Amino acid sequence: MRKASLIQFARQVIKSSSSNCRFFSSSPSNNKLFVAGLSWSVDEKSLKEAFSSFGKVSEVRIMYDKDSGRSRGFGFVNFSSEDEAGSAKDAMDGKAFLGRPLKVSFALDRVNREAMSTRHSNKGTTFSHSR
DNA sequence: GTTGAGCGTT
């Protein structure tokens, strides 16, 4: 048996069980990585360049503050495979990036954009009529 | 010009 097969086996169990994946894997997410401890001057392309060295980065999302426009100091990195995500996490977690110790862990899937807004079917009232 | 644990749409 291979250790890679163990991961694939875990994924099948995750797909089979809707929410019990926490018991089979230490990672709540497969290829989504939560990156914190960043400097406030770090942007998405910098993190992508840093993490793409360990694997194929599919998406990089850094959270910014809408009140000040500056970065909140944390973000998310999506990898093409969980193996690369785990390698990047194991490699970048605890290391330093732009002068600050990096904190990398698996991300919690907070929301799916596909199921986000579809509730605007309510079109009976019109606020534009206020005068 | 600032600050420093965290899990999301800026």
Tab-separated table of N, CA, C and O in Angstrom, chain A residues 33-35 38 45-57 60 77 79 84-85 88-89 91-93 97 102-104:
chain	number	residue	atom	x	y	z
A	33	LEU	N	-5.844	26.236	1.713
A	33	LEU	CA	-4.908	26.532	2.786
A	33	LEU	C	-5.156	27.907	3.375
A	33	LEU	O	-5.375	28.880	2.647
A	34	PHE	N	-5.114	27.957	4.683
A	34	PHE	CA	-5.264	29.237	5.381
A	34	PHE	C	-3.884	29.772	5.748
A	34	PHE	O	-3.138	29.125	6.464
A	35	VAL	N	-3.580	30.935	5.248
A	35	VAL	CA	-2.260	31.517	5.487
A	35	VAL	C	-2.386	32.795	6.301
A	35	VAL	O	-3.067	33.733	5.904
A	38	LEU	N	1.011	36.972	7.935
A	38	LEU	CA	1.613	37.717	6.827
A	38	LEU	C	1.884	39.156	7.228
A	38	LEU	O	1.275	39.691	8.142
A	45	LYS	N	-0.154	38.058	-5.295
A	45	LYS	CA	0.850	37.570	-6.250
A	45	LYS	C	2.125	37.156	-5.531
A	45	LYS	O	2.795	36.226	-5.935
A	46	SER	N	2.437	37.823	-4.433
A	46	SER	CA	3.641	37.468	-3.663
A	46	SER	C	3.475	36.107	-3.012
A	46	SER	O	4.389	35.285	-3.014
A	47	LEU	N	2.308	35.877	-2.468
A	47	LEU	CA	2.035	34.590	-1.834
A	47	LEU	C	1.943	33.476	-2.866
A	47	LEU	O	2.386	32.363	-2.627
A	48	LYS	N	1.383	33.817	-4.000
A	48	LYS	CA	1.278	32.828	-5.067
A	48	LYS	C	2.658	32.410	-5.545
A	48	LYS	O	2.915	31.237	-5.751
A	49	GLU	N	3.534	33.370	-5.697
A	49	GLU	CA	4.896	33.074	-6.128
A	49	GLU	C	5.634	32.258	-5.086
A	49	GLU	O	6.465	31.419	-5.391
A	50	ALA	N	5.302	32.501	-3.834
A	50	ALA	CA	5.985	31.807	-2.742
A	50	ALA	C	5.477	30.380	-2.590
A	50	ALA	O	6.236	29.463	-2.304
A	51	PHE	N	4.191	30.202	-2.814
A	51	PHE	CA	3.593	28.879	-2.619
A	51	PHE	C	3.595	28.045	-3.894
A	51	PHE	O	3.477	26.827	-3.825
A	52	SER	N	3.722	28.707	-5.020
A	52	SER	CA	3.730	27.957	-6.279
A	52	SER	C	5.036	27.176	-6.446
A	52	SER	O	5.152	26.331	-7.317
A	53	SER	N	5.980	27.473	-5.593
A	53	SER	CA	7.249	26.734	-5.638
A	53	SER	C	7.105	25.338	-5.052
A	53	SER	O	7.942	24.474	-5.273
A	54	PHE	N	6.037	25.120	-4.326
A	54	PHE	CA	5.802	23.811	-3.714
A	54	PHE	C	4.728	23.037	-4.457
A	54	PHE	O	4.571	21.842	-4.253
A	55	GLY	N	3.983	23.741	-5.290
A	55	GLY	CA	2.926	23.058	-6.027
A	55	GLY	C	2.211	24.035	-6.943
A	55	GLY	O	2.598	25.192	-7.074
A	56	LYS	N	1.186	23.574	-7.573
A	56	LYS	CA	0.412	24.402	-8.485
A	56	LYS	C	-0.673	25.160	-7.721
A	56	LYS	O	-1.621	24.569	-7.237
A	57	VAL	N	-0.500	26.441	-7.627
A	57	VAL	CA	-1.468	27.264	-6.909
A	57	VAL	C	-2.620	27.635	-7.844
A	57	VAL	O	-2.426	28.306	-8.850
A	60	VAL	N	-5.451	32.267	-5.128
A	60	VAL	CA	-4.911	32.921	-3.933
A	60	VAL	C	-5.828	34.063	-3.539
A	60	VAL	O	-6.175	34.915	-4.341
A	77	VAL	N	-5.011	30.107	0.236
A	77	VAL	CA	-4.312	29.629	-0.957
A	77	VAL	C	-4.913	28.309	-1.412
A	77	VAL	O	-5.019	27.373	-0.623
A	79	PHE	N	-4.675	25.024	-3.787
A	79	PHE	CA	-3.757	24.214	-4.574
A	79	PHE	C	-4.523	23.255	-5.475
A	79	PHE	O	-5.690	22.956	-5.240
A	84	GLU	N	0.161	18.781	-2.759
A	84	GLU	CA	0.928	20.017	-2.879
A	84	GLU	C	0.578	20.981	-1.759
A	84	GLU	O	1.423	21.709	-1.253
A	85	ALA	N	-0.675	20.950	-1.396
A	85	ALA	CA	-1.121	21.815	-0.304
A	85	ALA	C	-0.463	21.392	1.011
A	85	ALA	O	0.005	22.233	1.780
A	88	ALA	N	3.257	22.311	0.838
A	88	ALA	CA	3.458	23.754	1.001
A	88	ALA	C	3.188	24.174	2.438
A	88	ALA	O	3.895	25.006	3.003
A	89	LYS	N	2.184	23.574	3.022
A	89	LYS	CA	1.845	23.862	4.413
A	89	LYS	C	2.973	23.413	5.337
A	89	LYS	O	3.412	24.148	6.210
A	91	ALA	N	5.921	22.990	4.533
A	91	ALA	CA	7.176	23.668	4.198
A	91	ALA	C	7.152	25.139	4.617
A	91	ALA	O	8.169	25.691	5.016
A	92	MET	N	6.016	25.770	4.514
A	92	MET	CA	5.917	27.208	4.774
A	92	MET	C	5.418	27.545	6.172
A	92	MET	O	5.557	28.670	6.637
A	93	ASP	N	4.825	26.547	6.822
A	93	ASP	CA	4.307	26.798	8.162
A	93	ASP	C	5.448	26.888	9.173
A	93	ASP	O	6.230	25.973	9.323
A	97	PHE	N	8.246	34.974	6.260
A	97	PHE	CA	7.911	35.539	4.951
A	97	PHE	C	7.830	37.059	5.066
A	97	PHE	O	6.990	37.596	5.787
A	102	LEU	N	5.492	32.879	9.339
A	102	LEU	CA	4.282	32.527	8.610
A	102	LEU	C	3.486	31.452	9.340
A	102	LEU	O	4.042	30.537	9.911
A	103	LYS	N	2.188	31.593	9.285
A	103	LYS	CA	1.316	30.590	9.901
A	103	LYS	C	0.411	30.000	8.828
A	103	LYS	O	-0.463	30.672	8.301
A	104	VAL	N	0.638	28.743	8.555
A	104	VAL	CA	-0.123	28.088	7.488
A	104	VAL	C	-0.897	26.892	8.033
A	104	VAL	O	-0.355	26.077	8.758
